[in-house]
mmCIF file of C-alpha atoms in Angstrom:
data_model
loop_
_atom_site.group_PDB
_atom_site.id
_atom_site.type_symbol
_atom_site.label_atom_id
_atom_site.label_comp_id
_atom_site.label_asym_id
_atom_site.label_seq_id
_atom_site.Cartn_x
_atom_site.Cartn_y
_atom_site.Cartn_z
ATOM 1 C CA MET A 78 138.828 101.974 109.817
ATOM 2 C CA SER A 79 141.321 101.056 107.130
ATOM 3 C CA ILE A 80 140.179 100.987 103.428
ATOM 4 C CA HIS A 81 140.456 97.956 101.264
ATOM 5 C CA LEU A 82 141.896 98.402 97.701
ATOM 6 C CA HIS A 83 140.907 95.941 94.790
ATOM 7 C CA TRP A 84 141.945 95.987 91.104
ATOM 8 C CA PHE A 85 140.272 94.542 87.953
ATOM 9 C CA LEU A 86 140.976 91.524 85.867
ATOM 10 C CA PRO A 87 139.659 92.456 82.195
ATOM 11 C CA THR A 88 138.680 88.989 81.355
ATOM 12 C CA GLY A 89 136.603 90.480 78.260
ATOM 13 C CA GLY A 90 139.948 92.011 76.788
ATOM 14 C CA ASP A 91 142.144 94.982 77.581
ATOM 15 C CA GLY A 92 143.869 97.759 75.542
ATOM 16 C CA ARG A 93 145.019 101.176 75.313
ATOM 17 C CA THR A 94 141.535 102.333 74.377
ATOM 18 C CA LEU A 95 137.961 102.683 75.754
ATOM 19 C CA VAL A 96 136.437 101.375 72.621
ATOM 20 C CA ASP A 97 134.970 98.023 73.207
ATOM 21 C CA ARG A 98 136.176 95.085 71.240
ATOM 22 C CA HIS A 99 132.609 94.002 70.947
ATOM 23 C CA ALA A 100 129.817 95.601 68.956
ATOM 24 C CA TYR A 101 127.018 97.680 70.643
ATOM 25 C CA THR A 102 124.198 97.443 68.234
ATOM 26 C CA ASP A 103 124.007 93.806 67.768
ATOM 27 C CA GLY A 104 125.415 92.670 70.905
ATOM 28 C CA GLY A 105 128.722 91.516 69.039
ATOM 29 C CA ILE A 106 127.066 88.555 67.359
ATOM 30 C CA LYS A 107 127.329 89.745 63.693
ATOM 31 C CA ARG A 108 130.073 92.359 64.402
ATOM 32 C CA SER A 109 128.618 94.378 61.682
ATOM 33 C CA ARG A 110 129.641 97.803 63.104
ATOM 34 C CA ILE A 111 132.982 96.776 64.389
ATOM 35 C CA THR A 112 135.916 98.618 62.922
ATOM 36 C CA PRO A 113 139.516 97.258 63.781
ATOM 37 C CA VAL A 114 140.593 98.581 67.236
ATOM 38 C CA LYS A 115 144.321 99.050 67.543
ATOM 39 C CA GLY A 116 146.021 98.284 71.024
ATOM 40 C CA VAL A 117 143.576 95.567 72.071
ATOM 41 C CA ARG A 118 144.875 92.618 74.104
ATOM 42 C CA ALA A 119 143.254 89.250 74.281
ATOM 43 C CA PRO A 120 142.463 88.047 77.955
ATOM 44 C CA ASP A 121 144.604 85.032 77.803
ATOM 45 C CA ILE A 122 145.802 83.319 80.872
ATOM 46 C CA GLU A 123 149.338 84.663 80.533
ATOM 47 C CA TYR A 124 148.201 88.402 80.282
ATOM 48 C CA LEU A 125 145.756 87.928 83.177
ATOM 49 C CA ALA A 126 148.464 86.397 85.312
ATOM 50 C CA GLN A 127 150.583 89.378 84.760
ATOM 51 C CA ILE A 128 147.869 91.709 85.981
ATOM 52 C CA ALA A 129 147.137 89.342 89.087
ATOM 53 C CA LYS A 130 150.762 89.194 90.054
ATOM 54 C CA ALA A 131 151.256 92.905 89.682
ATOM 55 C CA ALA A 132 148.233 93.599 91.660
ATOM 56 C CA GLU A 133 149.271 91.392 94.602
ATOM 57 C CA GLN A 134 152.940 92.785 94.477
ATOM 58 C CA LEU A 135 151.759 96.434 94.440
ATOM 59 C CA GLY A 136 149.442 95.877 97.509
ATOM 60 C CA PHE A 137 145.809 95.308 96.288
ATOM 61 C CA GLU A 138 143.791 93.038 98.540
ATOM 62 C CA GLY A 139 141.891 91.481 95.665
ATOM 63 C CA VAL A 140 140.795 91.643 92.130
ATOM 64 C CA LEU A 141 137.321 91.705 90.573
ATOM 65 C CA THR A 142 136.378 89.581 87.806
ATOM 66 C CA PRO A 143 133.333 90.507 85.656
ATOM 67 C CA THR A 144 130.649 88.090 84.233
ATOM 68 C CA GLY A 145 128.691 87.976 81.112
ATOM 69 C CA THR A 146 128.844 86.802 77.523
ATOM 70 C CA TRP A 147 131.848 88.584 76.518
ATOM 71 C CA CYS A 148 134.029 87.539 79.464
ATOM 72 C CA GLU A 149 135.852 84.381 80.275
ATOM 73 C CA ASP A 150 134.119 82.344 83.056
ATOM 74 C CA ALA A 151 134.985 84.161 86.477
ATOM 75 C CA TRP A 152 135.063 80.967 88.477
ATOM 76 C CA LEU A 153 137.388 78.841 86.370
ATOM 77 C CA THR A 154 139.584 81.963 85.274
ATOM 78 C CA THR A 155 140.350 82.960 88.767
ATOM 79 C CA VAL A 156 140.819 79.533 90.349
ATOM 80 C CA ALA A 157 143.533 79.102 87.640
ATOM 81 C CA LEU A 158 145.081 82.444 88.575
ATOM 82 C CA ALA A 159 145.206 81.508 92.112
ATOM 83 C CA GLN A 160 147.892 79.121 91.221
ATOM 84 C CA HIS A 161 149.986 82.027 89.991
ATOM 85 C CA THR A 162 149.380 84.032 93.258
ATOM 86 C CA GLU A 163 149.827 83.624 96.952
ATOM 87 C CA ARG A 164 147.646 86.033 98.921
ATOM 88 C CA LEU A 165 145.691 87.909 96.291
ATOM 89 C CA LYS A 166 141.745 87.442 96.843
ATOM 90 C CA PHE A 167 139.374 87.144 94.000
ATOM 91 C CA LEU A 168 136.129 88.977 93.920
ATOM 92 C CA VAL A 169 134.050 86.592 91.604
ATOM 93 C CA ALA A 170 130.975 88.064 89.812
ATOM 94 C CA PHE A 171 128.356 85.719 88.894
ATOM 95 C CA ARG A 172 124.512 85.763 88.055
ATOM 96 C CA PRO A 173 122.289 83.948 90.594
ATOM 97 C CA GLY A 174 119.638 83.263 88.081
ATOM 98 C CA VAL A 175 121.609 80.769 86.166
ATOM 99 C CA ILE A 176 123.029 78.387 88.613
ATOM 100 C CA SER A 177 121.544 76.572 91.646
ATOM 101 C CA PRO A 178 121.990 78.149 95.046
ATOM 102 C CA VAL A 179 123.102 74.802 96.641
ATOM 103 C CA LEU A 180 125.510 74.340 93.799
ATOM 104 C CA ALA A 181 126.933 77.808 94.048
ATOM 105 C CA ALA A 182 127.341 77.157 97.918
ATOM 106 C CA GLN A 183 129.175 74.041 97.345
ATOM 107 C CA MET A 184 131.406 75.708 94.508
ATOM 108 C CA ALA A 185 132.280 78.421 96.972
ATOM 109 C CA ALA A 186 133.177 75.920 99.593
ATOM 110 C CA THR A 187 135.538 74.198 97.214
ATOM 111 C CA TYR A 188 136.999 77.363 96.040
ATOM 112 C CA GLN A 189 137.842 78.391 99.622
ATOM 113 C CA ARG A 190 139.740 75.087 100.283
ATOM 114 C CA ILE A 191 141.641 75.091 96.865
ATOM 115 C CA THR A 192 142.771 78.837 97.402
ATOM 116 C CA ARG A 193 143.029 78.882 101.117
ATOM 117 C CA GLY A 194 140.274 81.359 101.860
ATOM 118 C CA ARG A 195 140.700 83.707 98.900
ATOM 119 C CA LEU A 196 137.299 83.848 97.654
ATOM 120 C CA MET A 197 134.715 86.830 97.608
ATOM 121 C CA LEU A 198 131.513 86.795 95.794
ATOM 122 C CA ASN A 199 130.042 89.610 93.567
ATOM 123 C CA VAL A 200 126.229 88.826 93.062
ATOM 124 C CA VAL A 201 125.123 90.393 89.771
ATOM 125 C CA THR A 202 121.300 90.364 89.418
ATOM 126 C CA GLY A 203 121.371 91.686 85.851
ATOM 127 C CA GLY A 204 120.019 94.648 84.204
ATOM 128 C CA ASP A 205 119.826 93.660 80.606
ATOM 129 C CA SER A 206 116.896 91.255 79.631
ATOM 130 C CA THR A 207 118.550 90.382 76.497
ATOM 131 C CA GLU A 208 121.772 89.115 78.202
ATOM 132 C CA GLN A 209 119.542 87.415 80.850
ATOM 133 C CA ARG A 210 117.402 85.527 78.064
ATOM 134 C CA ARG A 211 120.774 84.376 76.408
ATOM 135 C CA PHE A 212 121.352 82.421 79.604
ATOM 136 C CA GLY A 213 117.823 81.057 79.749
ATOM 137 C CA ASP A 214 116.501 83.578 82.254
ATOM 138 C CA HIS A 215 113.126 85.342 81.397
ATOM 139 C CA LEU A 216 112.235 86.956 84.648
ATOM 140 C CA ASP A 217 111.607 90.682 84.605
ATOM 141 C CA HIS A 218 113.939 93.288 86.589
ATOM 142 C CA ASP A 219 111.961 93.231 89.868
ATOM 143 C CA GLN A 220 111.450 89.489 89.998
ATOM 144 C CA ARG A 221 115.158 88.949 89.419
ATOM 145 C CA TYR A 222 115.857 90.838 92.586
ATOM 146 C CA ALA A 223 113.237 88.956 94.539
ATOM 147 C CA ARG A 224 114.912 85.662 93.378
ATOM 148 C CA THR A 225 118.292 86.870 94.364
ATOM 149 C CA ALA A 226 117.152 87.436 97.828
ATOM 150 C CA GLU A 227 115.746 83.928 97.830
ATOM 151 C CA PHE A 228 119.168 82.721 96.401
ATOM 152 C CA LEU A 229 121.210 84.335 99.019
ATOM 153 C CA GLU A 230 119.008 83.073 101.870
ATOM 154 C CA ILE A 231 119.594 79.587 100.647
ATOM 155 C CA VAL A 232 123.330 79.896 100.084
ATOM 156 C CA ARG A 233 123.764 81.148 103.726
ATOM 157 C CA GLY A 234 121.374 78.430 105.004
ATOM 158 C CA THR A 235 123.287 75.783 103.019
ATOM 159 C CA TRP A 236 126.514 76.908 104.649
ATOM 160 C CA GLY A 237 125.105 76.083 107.864
ATOM 161 C CA GLY A 238 126.637 72.575 108.197
ATOM 162 C CA LYS A 239 123.096 70.835 108.317
ATOM 163 C CA PRO A 240 120.399 69.872 105.915
ATOM 164 C CA TYR A 241 118.497 73.023 105.137
ATOM 165 C CA ASP A 242 114.888 73.243 103.565
ATOM 166 C CA PHE A 243 113.517 76.324 101.810
ATOM 167 C CA ASP A 244 109.991 76.805 100.210
ATOM 168 C CA GLY A 245 109.966 79.956 98.252
ATOM 169 C CA ARG A 246 108.391 81.293 95.186
ATOM 170 C CA HIS A 247 111.520 80.834 92.883
ATOM 171 C CA TYR A 248 113.446 77.926 94.804
ATOM 172 C CA GLN A 249 112.221 74.865 96.605
ATOM 173 C CA VAL A 250 115.040 73.065 98.258
ATOM 174 C CA GLU A 251 114.855 69.946 100.435
ATOM 175 C CA GLY A 252 117.975 69.077 102.588
ATOM 176 C CA GLY A 253 120.298 71.416 100.928
ATOM 177 C CA LEU A 254 123.614 70.852 102.419
ATOM 178 C CA THR A 255 127.458 71.799 101.942
ATOM 179 C CA ALA A 256 129.002 68.770 103.790
ATOM 180 C CA LEU A 257 132.150 70.999 104.340
ATOM 181 C CA PRO A 258 131.200 74.585 104.785
ATOM 182 C CA PRO A 259 133.616 77.127 103.486
ATOM 183 C CA ASP A 260 136.052 78.631 105.895
ATOM 184 C CA PRO A 261 135.997 81.443 106.216
ATOM 185 C CA LEU A 262 132.690 82.226 104.697
ATOM 186 C CA PRO A 263 133.174 84.333 101.703
ATOM 187 C CA GLU A 264 132.207 88.121 101.878
ATOM 188 C CA ILE A 265 129.065 88.840 99.673
ATOM 189 C CA PHE A 266 129.280 91.955 97.500
ATOM 190 C CA PHE A 267 125.999 93.138 96.012
ATOM 191 C CA GLY A 268 125.020 96.219 94.065
ATOM 192 C CA GLY A 269 121.893 97.724 92.735
ATOM 193 C CA SER A 270 120.163 101.191 92.526
ATOM 194 C CA SER A 271 116.484 100.375 92.114
ATOM 195 C CA ALA A 272 113.827 100.246 94.889
ATOM 196 C CA ALA A 273 113.871 96.481 94.472
ATOM 197 C CA ALA A 274 117.601 96.128 95.026
ATOM 198 C CA GLY A 275 117.604 98.131 98.304
ATOM 199 C CA PRO A 276 116.022 95.584 100.598
ATOM 200 C CA VAL A 277 117.986 92.674 99.182
ATOM 201 C CA ALA A 278 121.294 94.511 100.042
ATOM 202 C CA ALA A 279 120.045 95.438 103.543
ATOM 203 C CA GLU A 280 118.910 91.906 104.127
ATOM 204 C CA HIS A 281 121.761 89.791 102.541
ATOM 205 C CA ALA A 282 124.937 91.834 101.588
ATOM 206 C CA ASP A 283 128.065 92.214 103.417
ATOM 207 C CA VAL A 284 129.318 95.034 101.238
ATOM 208 C CA TYR A 285 127.086 97.145 99.108
ATOM 209 C CA LEU A 286 128.932 98.114 95.884
ATOM 210 C CA THR A 287 128.033 101.361 93.897
ATOM 211 C CA TRP A 288 129.553 102.797 90.825
ATOM 212 C CA GLY A 289 131.371 105.922 91.090
ATOM 213 C CA GLU A 290 128.790 108.679 91.411
ATOM 214 C CA PRO A 291 129.649 112.357 92.839
ATOM 215 C CA PRO A 292 130.237 112.205 96.566
ATOM 216 C CA GLU A 293 126.645 113.631 97.464
ATOM 217 C CA GLN A 294 125.038 111.045 95.585
ATOM 218 C CA VAL A 295 127.050 108.255 96.823
ATOM 219 C CA LYS A 296 126.221 109.635 100.458
ATOM 220 C CA GLN A 297 122.392 109.276 99.637
ATOM 221 C CA LYS A 298 122.924 105.838 98.687
ATOM 222 C CA ILE A 299 124.763 104.864 101.634
ATOM 223 C CA ASP A 300 122.138 106.412 103.940
ATOM 224 C CA TRP A 301 119.487 104.679 102.212
ATOM 225 C CA ILE A 302 120.906 101.242 102.414
ATOM 226 C CA ARG A 303 122.209 101.866 106.046
ATOM 227 C CA GLY A 304 118.587 102.775 107.040
ATOM 228 C CA LEU A 305 117.230 99.805 105.457
ATOM 229 C CA ALA A 306 119.823 97.533 107.230
ATOM 230 C CA GLU A 307 119.279 99.127 110.588
ATOM 231 C CA GLN A 308 115.457 98.450 110.211
ATOM 232 C CA ARG A 309 116.543 94.703 109.958
ATOM 233 C CA GLY A 310 119.062 94.815 112.815
ATOM 234 C CA ARG A 311 121.916 94.469 110.240
ATOM 235 C CA THR A 312 125.201 96.558 109.394
ATOM 236 C CA VAL A 313 126.201 96.732 105.812
ATOM 237 C CA ARG A 314 129.866 97.985 104.714
ATOM 238 C CA PHE A 315 130.099 99.871 101.569
ATOM 239 C CA GLY A 316 132.222 99.860 98.297
ATOM 240 C CA ILE A 317 132.634 101.895 95.328
ATOM 241 C CA ARG A 318 133.648 100.812 91.562
ATOM 242 C CA LEU A 319 135.765 103.422 89.960
ATOM 243 C CA HIS A 320 138.447 103.756 87.203
ATOM 244 C CA SER A 321 141.765 105.516 87.919
ATOM 245 C CA ILE A 322 144.132 107.770 85.788
ATOM 246 C CA SER A 323 146.709 108.847 88.363
ATOM 247 C CA ARG A 324 149.879 110.422 87.338
ATOM 248 C CA ASP A 325 152.883 112.553 88.751
ATOM 249 C CA SER A 326 151.195 115.692 87.775
ATOM 250 C CA PRO A 327 147.646 116.762 87.229
ATOM 251 C CA ARG A 328 148.563 117.920 83.705
ATOM 252 C CA ASP A 329 149.840 114.470 82.686
ATOM 253 C CA ALA A 330 146.591 112.753 84.181
ATOM 254 C CA TRP A 331 144.213 114.889 82.172
ATOM 255 C CA ALA A 332 146.354 114.496 79.174
ATOM 256 C CA THR A 333 145.807 110.744 79.320
ATOM 257 C CA ALA A 334 142.170 111.112 79.767
ATOM 258 C CA ASP A 335 142.152 113.556 76.673
ATOM 259 C CA ARG A 336 143.913 110.831 74.588
ATOM 260 C CA LEU A 337 141.460 108.158 75.466
ATOM 261 C CA LEU A 338 138.755 110.402 74.142
ATOM 262 C CA ASP A 339 140.650 110.989 70.877
ATOM 263 C CA ASP A 340 139.764 107.452 70.058
ATOM 264 C CA LEU A 341 136.048 108.161 70.321
ATOM 265 C CA ASP A 342 134.479 109.366 67.082
ATOM 266 C CA PRO A 343 130.891 110.643 67.223
ATOM 267 C CA GLU A 344 129.337 107.462 65.577
ATOM 268 C CA THR A 345 130.959 105.159 68.248
ATOM 269 C CA VAL A 346 129.748 107.259 71.047
ATOM 270 C CA THR A 347 126.168 107.499 69.503
ATOM 271 C CA ALA A 348 125.945 103.730 69.000
ATOM 272 C CA ALA A 349 127.117 102.980 72.508
ATOM 273 C CA GLN A 350 124.691 105.396 74.068
ATOM 274 C CA GLN A 351 121.874 104.011 72.191
ATOM 275 C CA ALA A 352 122.666 100.399 73.438
ATOM 276 C CA LEU A 353 123.293 101.618 76.939
ATOM 277 C CA GLY A 354 120.165 103.584 76.915
ATOM 278 C CA ARG A 355 118.156 100.386 76.568
ATOM 279 C CA SER A 356 119.337 98.918 79.724
ATOM 280 C CA GLU A 357 116.942 98.174 82.543
ATOM 281 C CA SER A 358 119.495 98.849 85.160
ATOM 282 C CA VAL A 359 118.851 101.793 87.226
ATOM 283 C CA GLY A 360 122.557 102.142 88.034
ATOM 284 C CA GLN A 361 123.279 102.088 84.344
ATOM 285 C CA GLN A 362 120.785 104.919 83.734
ATOM 286 C CA ARG A 363 122.409 106.943 86.593
ATOM 287 C CA MET A 364 125.776 106.612 84.949
ATOM 288 C CA LEU A 365 124.361 107.913 81.505
ATOM 289 C CA ALA A 366 122.725 110.953 83.147
ATOM 290 C CA LEU A 367 126.087 112.002 84.714
ATOM 291 C CA HIS A 368 127.185 113.152 81.145
ATOM 292 C CA GLY A 369 124.108 113.018 78.818
ATOM 293 C CA GLY A 370 126.240 111.656 76.001
ATOM 294 C CA GLU A 371 128.008 115.069 75.761
ATOM 295 C CA ARG A 372 131.744 115.320 75.898
ATOM 296 C CA ASP A 373 132.398 118.754 76.795
ATOM 297 C CA LYS A 374 131.376 118.547 80.695
ATOM 298 C CA LEU A 375 132.956 115.345 81.691
ATOM 299 C CA GLU A 376 134.560 116.524 85.014
ATOM 300 C CA ILE A 377 131.343 116.143 86.940
ATOM 301 C CA SER A 378 132.880 116.572 90.393
ATOM 302 C CA PRO A 379 136.476 117.613 91.372
ATOM 303 C CA ASN A 380 138.807 114.845 89.705
ATOM 304 C CA LEU A 381 135.783 112.711 88.678
ATOM 305 C CA TRP A 382 135.678 112.196 85.045
ATOM 306 C CA ALA A 383 132.580 110.658 83.321
ATOM 307 C CA GLY A 384 134.449 109.985 80.031
ATOM 308 C CA VAL A 385 134.478 106.028 80.349
ATOM 309 C CA GLY A 386 130.760 105.912 80.327
ATOM 310 C CA LEU A 387 130.539 107.438 76.968
ATOM 311 C CA VAL A 388 131.142 104.152 75.336
ATOM 312 C CA ARG A 389 131.400 101.373 78.169
ATOM 313 C CA GLY A 390 128.538 100.077 80.389
ATOM 314 C CA GLY A 391 128.938 99.523 83.983
ATOM 315 C CA ALA A 392 131.394 101.699 85.927
ATOM 316 C CA GLY A 393 131.713 104.915 83.726
ATOM 317 C CA THR A 394 133.655 107.339 85.883
ATOM 318 C CA ALA A 395 137.391 107.664 86.710
ATOM 319 C CA LEU A 396 139.406 109.584 89.333
ATOM 320 C CA VAL A 397 141.840 111.683 87.347
ATOM 321 C CA GLY A 398 144.690 113.804 88.689
ATOM 322 C CA SER A 399 148.023 113.740 90.655
ATOM 323 C CA HIS A 400 148.432 110.763 92.937
ATOM 324 C CA GLY A 401 147.779 113.229 95.890
ATOM 325 C CA GLN A 402 144.657 114.327 94.242
ATOM 326 C CA VAL A 403 143.345 110.737 93.703
ATOM 327 C CA ALA A 404 144.224 109.867 97.183
ATOM 328 C CA ASP A 405 142.232 112.917 98.338
ATOM 329 C CA ARG A 406 139.148 111.761 96.501
ATOM 330 C CA ILE A 407 139.359 108.222 97.974
ATOM 331 C CA GLU A 408 139.632 109.866 101.430
ATOM 332 C CA GLU A 409 136.574 111.928 100.706
ATOM 333 C CA TYR A 410 134.611 108.834 99.717
ATOM 334 C CA HIS A 411 136.064 106.921 102.826
ATOM 335 C CA ALA A 412 134.891 109.713 105.124
ATOM 336 C CA LEU A 413 131.346 108.992 103.903
ATOM 337 C CA GLY A 414 131.559 105.426 104.817
ATOM 338 C CA VAL A 415 133.138 103.709 101.744
ATOM 339 C CA ASP A 416 135.693 100.971 102.953
ATOM 340 C CA HIS A 417 136.179 99.010 99.693
ATOM 341 C CA PHE A 418 137.443 100.580 96.427
ATOM 342 C CA VAL A 419 137.498 98.419 93.256
ATOM 343 C CA LEU A 420 139.645 100.236 90.719
ATOM 344 C CA SER A 421 140.732 99.854 87.192
ATOM 345 C CA GLY A 422 142.258 101.637 84.325
ATOM 346 C CA TYR A 423 143.289 101.174 80.479
ATOM 347 C CA PRO A 424 145.341 99.267 80.186
ATOM 348 C CA HIS A 425 144.962 97.565 83.465
ATOM 349 C CA LEU A 426 148.559 96.414 83.755
ATOM 350 C CA GLU A 427 150.127 99.740 83.493
ATOM 351 C CA GLU A 428 147.445 101.641 85.348
ATOM 352 C CA ALA A 429 148.088 99.065 88.274
ATOM 353 C CA TYR A 430 151.488 100.358 88.470
ATOM 354 C CA TRP A 431 150.564 103.955 88.236
ATOM 355 C CA PHE A 432 147.959 103.562 90.992
ATOM 356 C CA GLY A 433 150.128 100.879 93.084
ATOM 357 C CA GLU A 434 153.518 103.063 93.015
ATOM 358 C CA GLY A 435 151.765 106.495 93.220
ATOM 359 C CA VAL A 436 148.457 106.529 95.173
ATOM 360 C CA ILE A 437 149.063 103.550 97.530
ATOM 361 C CA PRO A 438 152.079 105.132 99.268
ATOM 362 C CA GLU A 439 149.939 108.337 99.604
ATOM 363 C CA LEU A 440 147.094 106.432 101.204
ATOM 364 C CA ALA A 441 149.493 104.442 103.560
ATOM 365 C CA GLY A 442 151.353 107.783 104.590
ATOM 366 C CA ARG A 443 147.896 108.855 105.545
ATOM 367 C CA GLY A 444 147.204 105.939 107.876
ATOM 368 C CA LEU A 445 144.302 104.796 105.704
ATOM 369 C CA LEU A 446 145.842 101.260 104.795
ATOM 370 C CA ALA A 447 146.454 98.098 106.715
ATOM 371 C CA PRO A 448 149.729 96.951 105.279
ATOM 372 C CA LEU A 449 149.581 93.636 103.499
ATOM 373 C CA PRO A 450 152.463 91.301 103.734
ATOM 374 C CA GLY A 451 154.716 91.841 100.724
ATOM 375 C CA SER A 452 153.247 95.041 99.580
ATOM 376 C CA PRO A 453 154.806 98.449 99.160
ATOM 377 C CA ALA A 454 152.671 99.908 101.792
ATOM 378 C CA ALA A 455 154.189 97.471 104.270
ATOM 379 C CA GLY A 456 157.691 98.589 103.433
ATOM 380 C CA GLY A 457 159.055 95.200 102.967
ATOM 381 C CA PRO A 458 160.110 93.074 99.981
ATOM 382 C CA GLY A 459 157.770 92.467 97.229
ATOM 383 C CA ALA A 460 155.875 89.063 96.425
ATOM 384 C CA ASN A 461 158.713 87.939 94.170
ATOM 385 C CA GLY A 462 161.441 88.545 96.833
ATOM 386 C CA ARG A 463 162.712 91.701 95.496
ATOM 387 C CA PRO A 464 162.539 95.111 97.099
ATOM 388 C CA ALA A 465 159.032 96.584 96.742
ATOM 389 C CA SER A 466 158.605 99.233 94.202
ATOM 390 C CA ALA A 467 159.064 102.771 95.181
ATOM 391 C CA SER A 468 156.543 105.510 94.777
ATOM 392 C CA GLY A 469 156.502 107.892 91.667
ATOM 393 C CA GLY A 470 155.989 106.840 87.871
ATOM 394 C CA ALA A 471 155.076 103.564 86.197
ATOM 395 C CA PRO A 472 157.383 101.579 83.787
ATOM 396 C CA LEU A 473 156.138 101.694 80.283
ATOM 397 C CA LEU A 474 155.182 98.109 79.452
ATOM 398 C CA LEU A 475 152.934 97.525 76.670
ATOM 399 C CA ALA A 476 147.128 100.515 75.754
ATOM 400 C CA GLY A 477 138.790 97.023 77.885
ATOM 401 C CA GLY A 478 137.452 95.803 81.046
ATOM 402 C CA ARG A 479 133.992 96.544 82.237
#
């Protein structure tokens, strides 16, 4: 089976550094512990359009857009970017607890018609009670997952084309209806590492998405979710969320990783680790356990570097190495059952080119990619009508995403 490659839209800001432009200790409200960060780019529509267009031209199938206080709204931003692109899909992250499931079903249907079928949905149940309460959500961790299960059941029921009733603990719906269901139905991506998350993924997800842990740990997750899905008579596909630092040589790739570490003083790392340590997310705690806040043992598996997680929440690991080595690791995860790879890098514009011009031809040469129209892997012209980019280095353009 071919793999699916996706990139990331840094709607919370981008730059040449791992240091977040938002404070950790006070959630960024007072900004009392923020020092000026060089090389940070605002997530304006012009810059995001550059990334989206690059991703489309380079051969990525879609782009993930995050959700949360410090990001631009994913629905509005991506539907605007759809007007700047032709085939690129948008993996829109959203929290089910802050929107009506029937309204979400209607929004998805409208989105599909506006973009001609380019929507995918990333359901984020939420692992930070402070953030959830900011949006008026006061349920605890396990209750949020129970509500997500009801939410997704209603969404799929509402897409059925006839009035749908539901009477649950968290939602009561009478005659829920999307007059014109989306065509095609958006794929639903879902992640979660807790015991409460597993059954929800098995019952409702099309793609179970995990953060980039070492292969053996990823295999354990895949076996867990696959077993739960089989008990329900379902099949779930799998995806992984990783950063990427791919260069013409391993030395250049690791030098780039070292440069990113140079920006991180001990106080910044300590503040970040304290804040991230309060997260209720089991997945976040697993990310933290990979490095323990220490910066001297960050290559936790061949070409898998945990340096991002020293200061950033969410995906905390990166594939680091030559283009061939990064392709090797992707092939290794694919052999375990991972089909969707959601990738990113700092900065996202430049790293899209490094990966797209270096790793994508490697993967295509191994027969792992289904060529997309207008992509380098297809061997045809680029999306802008010019010849597709050749493999090798990336142009120096201008140096984060979650």
